[in-house]
Short mmCIF file of C-alpha atoms and ligand atoms in Angstrom, two decimals:
data_model
loop_
_atom_site.label_atom_id
_atom_site.label_comp_id
_atom_site.label_asym_id
_atom_site.label_seq_id
_atom_site.Cartn_x
_atom_site.Cartn_y
_atom_site.Cartn_z
CA UNK A 13 0.03 -0.08 -0.08
CA UNK A 14 2.72 1.98 0.47
CA UNK A 15 3.03 3.20 -3.16
CA UNK A 16 -0.46 5.21 -3.24
CA UNK A 17 1.64 7.06 -0.89
CA UNK A 18 3.29 8.60 -3.46
CA UNK A 19 0.19 8.51 -5.62
CA UNK A 20 -0.43 11.66 -6.54
CA UNK A 21 -4.74 11.75 -5.74
CA UNK A 22 -7.41 13.34 -8.10
CA UNK A 23 -8.76 16.47 -5.43
CA UNK A 24 -11.31 18.81 -6.26
CA UNK A 25 -9.97 22.32 -7.36
CA UNK A 26 -12.43 25.20 -5.20
CA UNK A 27 -14.46 25.20 -1.64
CA UNK A 28 -17.68 25.87 -4.39
CA UNK A 29 -16.59 22.99 -5.76
CA UNK A 30 -16.29 20.89 -3.66
CA UNK A 31 -20.26 22.01 -2.12
CA UNK A 32 -20.71 21.90 -4.97
CA UNK A 33 -20.19 18.10 -5.85
CA UNK A 34 -21.12 16.88 -1.74
CA UNK A 35 -24.42 18.52 -2.78
CA UNK A 36 -24.85 17.18 -6.56
CA UNK A 37 -24.94 14.31 -4.83
CA UNK A 38 -26.90 14.76 -1.89
CA UNK A 39 -29.45 16.58 -3.57
CA UNK A 40 -31.48 14.08 -6.80
CA UNK A 41 -33.90 11.60 -7.39
CA UNK A 42 -34.33 11.27 -3.79
CA UNK A 43 -35.49 14.83 -2.78
CA UNK A 44 -38.06 14.72 -6.02
CA UNK A 45 -38.64 11.66 -6.58
CA UNK A 46 -38.56 9.16 -3.02
CA UNK A 47 -39.06 11.92 -0.58
CA UNK A 48 -42.98 13.25 -2.18
CA UNK A 49 -43.85 9.05 -3.13
CA UNK A 50 -42.42 8.60 0.28
CA UNK A 51 -44.11 11.17 2.09
CA UNK A 52 -47.33 10.65 0.92
CA UNK A 53 -47.61 7.09 2.11
CA UNK A 54 -46.26 7.73 4.98
CA UNK A 55 -50.15 10.51 6.35
CA UNK A 56 -48.07 13.84 5.65
CA UNK A 57 -46.69 16.43 8.20
CA UNK A 58 -45.77 14.02 10.74
CA UNK A 59 -44.13 12.36 9.32
CA UNK A 60 -41.53 15.69 7.88
CA UNK A 61 -41.10 16.85 11.34
CA UNK A 62 -39.88 13.54 12.06
CA UNK A 63 -37.84 13.63 9.01
CA UNK A 64 -36.84 17.09 9.85
CA UNK A 65 -35.29 16.39 13.62
CA UNK A 66 -33.24 13.16 11.27
CA UNK A 67 -31.42 15.77 9.42
CA UNK A 68 -30.76 17.55 12.22
CA UNK A 69 -30.22 15.23 15.09
CA UNK A 70 -28.87 12.15 12.78
CA UNK A 71 -28.13 12.43 9.08
CA UNK A 72 -25.51 16.44 9.79
CA UNK A 73 -23.27 14.38 12.06
CA UNK A 74 -24.20 11.59 10.37
CA UNK A 75 -22.09 12.84 7.39
CA UNK A 76 -19.83 15.30 8.69
CA UNK A 77 -18.32 11.98 10.31
CA UNK A 78 -18.24 10.32 7.47
CA UNK A 79 -15.99 13.55 5.36
CA UNK A 80 -13.85 13.25 8.61
CA UNK A 81 -12.99 9.78 8.15
CA UNK A 82 -12.15 10.61 4.27
CA UNK A 83 -9.99 13.74 5.02
CA UNK A 84 -7.71 12.11 6.56
CA UNK A 85 -7.53 8.79 5.39
CA UNK A 86 -7.08 10.04 1.77
CA UNK A 87 -8.61 6.34 0.97
CA UNK A 88 -11.62 4.62 -1.48
CA UNK A 89 -14.76 3.79 1.96
CA UNK A 90 -12.77 0.15 2.46
CA UNK A 91 -9.37 1.47 2.75
CA UNK A 92 -9.61 4.32 4.52
CA UNK A 93 -10.73 2.07 7.63
CA UNK A 94 -8.37 0.56 6.87
CA UNK A 95 -6.49 2.79 6.91
CA UNK A 96 -7.77 4.42 10.10
CA UNK A 97 -7.65 0.66 11.40
CA UNK A 98 -4.85 -0.74 10.66
CA UNK A 99 -5.47 -5.24 10.82
CA UNK A 100 -9.20 -4.90 12.06
CA UNK A 101 -12.71 -5.75 10.47
CA UNK A 102 -13.54 -2.41 10.45
CA UNK A 103 -12.69 -2.04 7.10
CA UNK A 104 -16.00 -4.33 7.27
CA UNK A 105 -18.80 -0.81 7.14
CA UNK A 106 -16.94 0.39 3.74
CA UNK A 107 -17.19 -3.16 2.59
CA UNK A 108 -21.42 -3.04 2.71
CA UNK A 109 -20.73 0.34 1.62
CA UNK A 110 -19.90 -0.89 -1.55
CA UNK A 111 -22.80 -3.62 -1.49
CA UNK A 112 -24.81 -1.19 -0.99
CA UNK A 113 -23.53 1.57 -3.35
CA UNK A 114 -24.42 -1.78 -6.11
CA UNK A 115 -27.75 -1.97 -4.81
CA UNK A 116 -28.90 2.13 -5.02
CA UNK A 117 -27.52 2.21 -8.26
CA UNK A 118 -29.24 -0.39 -9.38
CA UNK A 119 -31.95 0.31 -8.60
CA UNK A 120 -31.72 4.32 -8.65
CA UNK A 121 -30.94 3.68 -12.81
CA UNK A 122 -34.42 3.22 -13.24
CA UNK A 123 -35.88 6.06 -12.00
CA UNK A 124 -32.82 7.62 -13.16
CA UNK A 125 -33.67 6.45 -16.69
CA UNK A 126 -37.35 7.29 -15.58
CA UNK A 127 -36.31 11.28 -15.82
CA UNK A 128 -34.68 10.19 -19.57
CA UNK A 129 -38.81 8.92 -20.97
CA UNK A 130 -40.07 12.15 -19.78
CA UNK A 131 -37.89 14.59 -21.36
CA UNK A 132 -39.05 13.20 -24.53
CA UNK A 133 -42.15 12.98 -24.39
CA UNK A 134 -41.80 16.94 -22.71
CA UNK A 135 -39.92 17.41 -26.12
CA UNK A 136 -42.58 15.94 -28.23
CA UNK A 137 -45.08 17.26 -25.93
CA UNK A 138 -46.90 14.00 -25.12
CA UNK A 139 -48.82 16.57 -22.12
CA UNK A 140 -50.42 18.46 -23.86
CA UNK A 141 -54.74 17.66 -23.89
CA UNK A 142 -54.12 14.41 -21.51
CA UNK A 143 -56.87 14.53 -18.45
CA UNK A 144 -55.06 13.54 -14.76
CA UNK A 145 -56.61 9.72 -16.07
CA UNK A 146 -55.00 10.27 -18.68
CA UNK A 147 -51.17 10.91 -17.33
CA UNK A 148 -52.03 8.54 -14.96
CA UNK A 149 -52.80 5.20 -17.87
CA UNK A 150 -49.47 6.96 -20.44
CA UNK A 151 -47.17 6.66 -17.76
CA UNK A 152 -48.82 2.88 -16.54
CA UNK A 153 -48.17 1.80 -19.92
CA UNK A 154 -44.51 3.28 -20.28
CA UNK A 155 -43.46 1.69 -16.89
CA UNK A 156 -45.00 -1.68 -17.36
CA UNK A 157 -43.39 -2.37 -21.16
CA UNK A 158 -39.91 -3.55 -22.16
CA UNK A 159 -38.02 -1.88 -24.13
CA UNK A 160 -38.21 1.81 -23.30
CA UNK A 161 -37.38 1.67 -20.02
CA UNK A 162 -34.28 -0.85 -20.26
CA UNK A 163 -32.91 1.28 -22.69
CA UNK A 164 -33.55 4.36 -21.00
CA UNK A 165 -31.80 3.24 -18.16
CA UNK A 166 -28.08 1.99 -20.94
CA UNK A 167 -28.56 4.91 -22.06
CA UNK A 168 -27.75 7.05 -18.37
CA UNK A 169 -25.85 3.97 -17.05
CA UNK A 170 -22.90 5.47 -20.11
CA UNK A 171 -23.79 8.53 -19.59
CA UNK A 172 -22.81 7.98 -15.48
CA UNK A 173 -19.82 5.85 -16.89
CA UNK A 174 -18.93 8.53 -18.51
CA UNK A 175 -18.89 12.03 -16.76
CA UNK A 176 -16.64 9.24 -13.32
CA UNK A 177 -14.08 7.97 -15.98
CA UNK A 178 -13.10 11.30 -17.47
CA UNK A 179 -12.59 12.38 -13.11
CA UNK A 180 -13.10 13.87 -10.45
CA UNK A 181 -11.90 17.72 -11.16
CA UNK A 182 -13.44 17.87 -15.20
CA UNK A 183 -15.87 15.20 -14.46
CA UNK A 184 -18.10 15.38 -11.44
CA UNK A 185 -17.26 19.35 -10.33
CA UNK A 186 -16.98 21.13 -13.85
CA UNK A 187 -21.25 20.06 -14.21
CA UNK A 188 -22.21 20.39 -11.10
CA UNK A 189 -21.45 24.00 -10.31
CA UNK A 190 -23.89 25.54 -13.45
CA UNK A 191 -26.28 23.27 -12.68
CA UNK A 192 -27.71 23.02 -9.07
CA UNK A 193 -28.81 26.71 -8.69
CA UNK A 194 -30.59 26.08 -12.07
CA UNK A 195 -32.64 23.81 -11.44
CA UNK A 196 -33.29 25.61 -7.39
CA UNK A 197 -34.97 28.42 -9.56
CA UNK A 198 -37.22 25.94 -11.04
CA UNK A 199 -38.22 24.54 -9.51
CA UNK A 200 -39.02 27.51 -6.70
CA UNK A 201 -41.37 28.71 -10.41
CA UNK A 202 -43.48 25.68 -10.60
CA UNK A 203 -43.99 25.27 -6.41
CA UNK A 204 -45.51 28.70 -7.18
CA UNK A 205 -47.81 26.91 -9.86
CA UNK A 206 -49.03 24.43 -7.96
CA UNK A 207 -49.47 26.87 -4.50
CA UNK A 208 -51.94 29.21 -8.00
CA UNK A 209 -54.31 25.82 -7.97
CA UNK A 210 -57.60 25.75 -7.43
CA UNK A 211 -57.69 22.81 -3.80
CA UNK A 212 -53.87 23.46 -3.60
CA UNK A 213 -54.43 24.34 0.13
CA UNK A 214 -55.52 20.66 0.93
CA UNK A 215 -51.77 19.56 -0.24
CA UNK A 216 -50.23 22.37 2.38
CA UNK A 217 -52.02 20.84 5.30
CA UNK A 218 -51.41 17.18 3.60
CA UNK A 219 -47.46 18.12 4.26
CA UNK A 220 -47.39 20.61 6.84
CA UNK A 221 -50.06 19.68 9.40
CA UNK A 222 -48.58 16.65 11.73
CA UNK A 223 -51.12 13.59 12.49
CA UNK A 224 -49.28 11.65 15.16
CA UNK A 225 -51.94 9.07 14.27
CA UNK A 226 -50.31 8.40 11.87
CA UNK A 227 -47.32 7.54 12.84
CA UNK A 228 -45.87 4.31 14.16
CA UNK A 229 -42.21 2.16 14.46
CA UNK A 230 -42.07 1.62 10.42
CA UNK A 231 -42.19 5.29 9.59
CA UNK A 232 -40.01 6.23 11.95
CA UNK A 233 -37.74 3.80 10.23
CA UNK A 234 -39.03 4.48 6.86
CA UNK A 235 -38.50 8.73 7.73
CA UNK A 236 -34.62 7.83 9.02
CA UNK A 237 -34.48 5.53 5.98
CA UNK A 238 -35.12 8.62 3.41
CA UNK A 239 -33.03 11.35 6.10
CA UNK A 240 -29.92 9.12 4.98
CA UNK A 241 -30.77 8.85 1.78
CA UNK A 242 -31.34 12.12 0.37
CA UNK A 243 -28.31 13.20 2.44
CA UNK A 244 -26.52 10.05 0.61
CA UNK A 245 -24.87 9.13 3.68
CA UNK A 246 -24.43 5.51 5.26
CA UNK A 247 -22.43 4.20 2.91
CA UNK A 248 -18.97 5.22 1.66
CA UNK A 249 -20.20 8.04 -0.65
CA UNK A 250 -19.09 11.14 2.25
CA UNK A 251 -15.89 9.51 3.13
CA UNK A 252 -14.89 9.38 -1.50
CA UNK A 253 -15.92 12.88 -1.23
CA UNK A 254 -14.16 13.77 1.82
CA UNK A 255 -10.71 12.26 0.58
CA UNK A 256 -10.56 14.18 -1.96
CA UNK A 257 -11.23 17.51 -0.18
CA UNK A 258 -8.03 19.15 0.47
CA UNK A 259 -7.32 20.20 4.10
CA UNK A 260 -7.95 24.38 4.38
CA UNK A 261 -11.91 23.08 3.74
CA UNK A 262 -14.09 23.97 7.01
CA UNK A 263 -15.38 20.48 7.10
CA UNK A 264 -18.63 21.15 9.72
CA UNK A 265 -19.67 24.41 7.81
CA UNK A 266 -19.77 22.25 3.99
CA UNK A 267 -21.60 19.78 6.67
CA UNK A 268 -23.87 22.49 7.42
CA UNK A 269 -25.16 24.35 4.18
CA UNK A 270 -24.65 20.61 2.29
CA UNK A 271 -28.48 19.15 4.11
CA UNK A 272 -29.61 22.84 4.31
CA UNK A 273 -29.75 22.38 0.80
CA UNK A 274 -30.74 19.24 0.70
CA UNK A 275 -33.11 19.54 3.07
CA UNK A 276 -34.29 22.60 1.62
CA UNK A 277 -34.76 21.18 -1.18
CA UNK A 278 -36.40 18.10 -0.48
CA UNK A 279 -39.23 19.96 1.13
CA UNK A 280 -39.80 23.00 -1.39
CA UNK A 281 -40.57 19.15 -3.65
CA UNK A 282 -42.88 18.58 -1.43
CA UNK A 283 -44.64 22.22 -1.70
CA UNK A 284 -44.32 22.16 -6.04
CA UNK A 285 -45.49 18.16 -5.84
CA UNK A 286 -48.35 18.37 -2.62
CA UNK A 287 -50.70 20.59 -3.07
CA UNK A 288 -51.08 19.66 -7.46
CA UNK A 289 -51.60 16.09 -6.17
CA UNK A 290 -55.05 17.83 -4.30
CA UNK A 291 -56.16 19.51 -6.54
CA UNK A 292 -55.66 17.03 -9.57
CA UNK A 293 -57.17 14.42 -7.02
CA UNK A 294 -54.35 12.23 -7.25
CA UNK A 295 -54.00 10.06 -4.47
CA UNK A 296 -50.74 10.80 -2.75
CA UNK A 297 -50.28 7.19 -1.40
CA UNK A 298 -49.61 6.62 -5.03
CA UNK A 299 -46.20 4.81 -4.33
CA UNK A 300 -43.24 4.63 -6.16
CA UNK A 301 -45.11 7.18 -9.76
CA UNK A 302 -46.05 10.17 -7.64
CA UNK A 303 -43.78 12.82 -9.76
CA UNK A 304 -44.41 11.47 -13.65
CA UNK A 305 -47.88 11.25 -12.74
CA UNK A 306 -48.56 15.23 -10.80
CA UNK A 307 -45.84 16.49 -12.70
CA UNK A 308 -47.18 16.36 -16.70
CA UNK A 309 -50.65 17.94 -15.23
CA UNK A 310 -48.92 20.96 -13.56
CA UNK A 311 -46.58 22.10 -16.43
CA UNK A 312 -50.11 21.30 -18.46
CA UNK A 313 -51.43 23.85 -16.62
CA UNK A 314 -48.73 26.45 -16.25
CA UNK A 315 -47.76 29.43 -18.70
CA UNK A 316 -44.39 27.82 -20.76
CA UNK A 317 -45.37 24.44 -19.42
CA UNK A 318 -43.93 23.66 -22.95
CA UNK A 319 -41.10 25.07 -21.97
CA UNK A 320 -40.83 24.48 -18.32
CA UNK A 321 -41.20 21.07 -18.69
CA UNK A 322 -38.63 20.38 -20.73
CA UNK A 323 -35.93 23.08 -19.14
CA UNK A 324 -37.42 20.44 -15.53
CA UNK A 325 -36.87 17.38 -16.68
CA UNK A 326 -33.58 18.13 -18.37
CA UNK A 327 -32.40 19.23 -15.01
CA UNK A 328 -33.70 16.11 -13.12
CA UNK A 329 -32.10 13.99 -15.54
CA UNK A 330 -28.93 16.07 -14.26
CA UNK A 331 -29.29 16.20 -10.85
CA UNK A 332 -30.09 12.62 -10.82
CA UNK A 333 -27.53 12.44 -12.84
CA UNK A 334 -24.68 13.70 -10.53
CA UNK A 335 -25.97 11.23 -7.58
CA UNK A 336 -25.98 8.33 -9.40
CA UNK A 337 -21.81 9.70 -10.27
CA UNK A 338 -21.68 9.82 -6.93
CA UNK A 339 -22.67 6.41 -5.78
CA UNK A 340 -20.98 4.70 -8.76
CA UNK A 341 -17.27 6.88 -8.03
CA UNK A 342 -17.49 4.86 -4.69
CA UNK A 343 -17.02 1.81 -6.06
CA UNK A 344 -14.59 2.30 -8.55
CA UNK A 345 -12.18 4.66 -6.26
CA UNK A 346 -12.42 0.40 -4.48
CA UNK A 347 -11.97 -1.29 -7.33
CA UNK A 348 -9.22 1.18 -8.76
CA UNK A 349 -7.13 2.26 -4.87
CA UNK A 350 -7.68 -1.20 -3.49
CA UNK A 351 -7.84 -3.21 -6.33
CA UNK A 352 -5.31 -1.93 -8.42
CA UNK A 353 -7.08 -1.17 -10.90
CA UNK A 354 -6.74 1.17 -13.74
CA UNK A 355 -9.80 3.90 -13.23
CA UNK A 356 -10.73 3.46 -16.86
CA UNK A 357 -10.84 -0.11 -16.78
CA UNK A 358 -12.54 0.02 -13.32
CA UNK A 359 -14.84 1.98 -14.26
CA UNK A 360 -15.99 0.19 -16.73
CA UNK A 361 -16.50 -3.52 -14.80
CA UNK A 362 -18.52 -1.31 -12.21
CA UNK A 363 -20.26 0.57 -14.55
CA UNK A 364 -21.45 -3.03 -16.73
CA UNK A 365 -21.69 -5.38 -13.58
CA UNK A 366 -24.39 -2.24 -11.58
CA UNK A 367 -26.47 -2.19 -15.71
CA UNK A 368 -27.37 -5.39 -15.18
CA UNK A 369 -28.73 -6.39 -11.80
CA UNK A 370 -30.22 -2.97 -12.21
CA UNK A 371 -31.83 -4.73 -14.94
CA UNK A 372 -33.88 -7.26 -13.27
CA UNK A 373 -34.75 -3.67 -11.37
CA UNK A 374 -36.22 -1.88 -13.94
CA UNK A 375 -37.45 -5.30 -15.10
CA UNK A 376 -40.08 -5.65 -11.54
CA UNK A 377 -42.48 -2.86 -13.49
CA UNK A 378 -43.11 -5.03 -16.06
CA UNK A 379 -42.69 -8.39 -16.56
CA UNK A 380 -41.93 -9.77 -13.45
CA UNK A 381 -43.75 -7.50 -11.63
CA UNK A 382 -45.58 -10.55 -10.31
CA UNK A 383 -42.23 -12.11 -9.17
CA UNK A 384 -42.50 -10.21 -5.04
CA UNK A 385 -40.91 -11.43 -2.30
CA UNK A 386 -43.18 -11.04 0.79
CA UNK A 387 -45.64 -8.46 -1.15
CA UNK A 388 -42.09 -6.57 -2.19
CA UNK A 389 -40.69 -6.38 -5.97
CA UNK A 390 -36.83 -7.27 -6.47
CA UNK A 391 -37.03 -2.70 -7.29
CA UNK A 392 -39.17 -3.00 -3.95
CA UNK A 393 -36.70 -4.68 -2.26
CA UNK A 394 -33.45 -3.05 -3.81
CA UNK A 395 -35.27 0.67 -2.40
CA UNK A 396 -36.58 -0.68 1.31
CA UNK A 397 -32.88 -3.03 1.91
CA UNK A 398 -30.42 0.09 0.93
CA UNK A 399 -32.86 2.63 2.58
CA UNK A 400 -33.45 1.26 6.14
CA UNK A 401 -31.23 -1.30 6.27
CA UNK A 402 -27.87 -0.76 5.23
CA UNK A 403 -27.61 3.04 4.99
CA UNK A 404 -28.72 3.47 8.66
CA UNK A 405 -26.27 0.61 9.90
CA UNK A 406 -23.85 1.87 7.86
CA UNK A 407 -23.98 4.94 9.74
CA UNK A 408 -23.99 2.86 13.30
CA UNK A 409 -21.23 1.79 12.52
CA UNK A 410 -19.37 4.80 10.75
CA UNK A 411 -20.27 6.83 13.73
CA UNK A 412 -19.05 4.64 16.33
CA UNK A 413 -15.87 4.13 14.43
CA UNK A 414 -15.61 8.08 14.18
CA UNK A 415 -16.43 8.27 18.30
CA UNK A 416 -14.32 5.25 19.80
CA UNK A 417 -11.72 4.64 17.52
CA UNK A 418 -10.29 7.66 16.03
CA UNK A 419 -11.59 9.17 19.19
CA UNK A 420 -11.92 13.50 20.10
CA UNK A 421 -8.17 14.22 19.40
CA UNK A 422 -8.23 13.12 15.73
CA UNK A 423 -11.62 14.38 15.63
CA UNK A 424 -10.76 17.30 16.38
CA UNK A 425 -7.14 17.05 14.50
CA UNK A 426 -9.39 16.33 11.65
CA UNK A 427 -11.46 19.25 12.07
CA UNK A 428 -10.18 22.54 13.56
CA UNK A 429 -7.61 23.33 10.12
CA UNK A 430 -4.12 23.51 12.16
CA UNK A 431 -6.03 25.99 14.63
CA UNK A 432 -7.86 28.50 11.65
CA UNK A 433 -11.56 26.81 12.61
CA UNK A 434 -13.14 27.33 16.13
CA UNK A 435 -15.02 24.17 17.26
CA UNK A 436 -17.25 25.56 19.96
CA UNK A 437 -20.02 22.34 18.96
CA UNK A 438 -17.34 19.52 19.63
CA UNK A 439 -18.03 18.21 22.70
CA UNK A 440 -21.61 17.74 21.95
CA UNK A 441 -21.38 16.28 18.30
CA UNK A 442 -18.71 14.07 20.48
CA UNK A 443 -21.78 12.99 22.60
CA UNK A 444 -24.11 12.81 19.25
CA UNK A 445 -22.44 10.12 17.54
CA UNK A 446 -20.62 8.07 20.33
CA UNK A 447 -24.42 7.86 21.81
CA UNK A 448 -27.11 9.89 21.08
CA UNK A 449 -27.08 8.86 17.15
CA UNK A 450 -25.74 5.67 17.35
CA UNK A 451 -28.74 4.85 19.76
CA UNK A 452 -31.35 6.63 17.69
CA UNK A 453 -30.69 4.68 15.26
CA UNK A 454 -30.19 1.33 16.07
CA UNK A 455 -33.73 1.85 18.51
CA UNK A 456 -36.53 2.63 15.61
CA UNK A 457 -33.87 0.15 13.81
CA UNK A 458 -34.38 -3.09 16.25
CA UNK A 459 -38.26 -1.39 16.08
CA UNK A 460 -38.56 -0.64 12.65
CA UNK A 461 -37.90 -3.94 11.57
CA UNK A 462 -40.69 -4.85 14.36
CA UNK A 463 -37.39 -7.19 15.88
CA UNK A 464 -38.42 -6.46 19.52
CA UNK A 465 -42.29 -6.93 19.68
N1 PFF B 13 -28.88 11.24 -2.01
C1 PFF B 13 -29.67 10.81 -3.40
C2 PFF B 13 -30.78 11.71 -3.57
O1 PFF B 13 -31.58 12.35 -2.98
O2 PFF B 13 -30.96 11.27 -4.94
C3 PFF B 13 -28.72 9.70 -3.72
C4 PFF B 13 -27.80 8.33 -3.22
C5 PFF B 13 -27.20 9.34 -4.26
C6 PFF B 13 -28.22 8.20 -1.32
C7 PFF B 13 -25.67 8.58 -3.18
C8 PFF B 13 -26.64 7.11 -1.24
C9 PFF B 13 -26.15 7.74 -2.52
F1 PFF B 13 -23.72 7.75 -1.57
#
């Protein structure tokens, strides 16, 4: 491993680049597709409240812990644990992250493919003149097909591979920096249209008025899984990105900016979707297809909807791309550093293998839709296992590692940048990652899965 230290590592070129790349990873389909559908299925307001609590009390500390590991070790997700705790089994946490990355990308690329289909539909003006019912039928017809969803998934994986292929600075950083702010602006414009639809108020009530009778342990586990998924934590993405961050970057501030951006975009996605859900009489618990059914309805009702529809799906695809890139990077960094492959070879092997697994996720909406285990399809299992099981488990190990193994002295050293960054909240942070976060996650986990009655 010695010569690895001599090899120059790629890194992010600027502070803005770091935030853009990390926010690019966090902001994606998790905010715009997954957050509304999971919130809709879990009854709205109360779920949102618990989700926000998890972001603050668990998500942010875990994010900072991951960045700390990565920048300290300057390695991939697995190599970081190996370097910081040589000869100990901690590297298994990295291994688990790599499995999670495989699984996430396998089903995420299905939905990412849908964004491309919808982009084409927007360009060809296919939403025009259709009723809400017709838009739902046409979504279901597309989703249940074989050829088109598969082709889009492959195209999307190809794009992801292409960017990862180009490396950190020229690939990942360059594309994210400009496009994220444009997406934010566009979401705000769509929110305004959604909010001015007749009947919109009911959607706001659904999203913001907590009804605690809806809260059960599985709902709480869903909130935790959604928080982890949305922030890209628990599987080493931010360890990997942290390893490319320069030593003078203020990590607590970066983590704060990234988690705040991610949360704001998720809430705005809710404000964009739910008023329209009620205005068009769509079931908020519709599930995986929710945003794809709701959005075209909004565009149809918007002045300039044709133009905004196209722009939106372009940006959504790009937001998804900056996230898929970060997931693939976890696997590629591992293959290239630990298995000593060239970056190009690692990218091709990882992308092809993941695409292959992903085809089954896509087909579970069509020919394989009848194939269910315990009432979940293959896609459903990938989604559930990664977000609700692997990420929270990974998060527990990560915080325990930073709290108990790395320890306060190392954490202070890594986060204070040679004394230039003051750390007034360090004690609270250590307390959260040593005890509060691991215990809270473990409890949600045990009760959410029904492991204890
Ligand atoms: N956070 C991304 C999103 O919200 O779309 C998805 C994601 C990326 C999850 C990277 C996990 C991850 F490691």
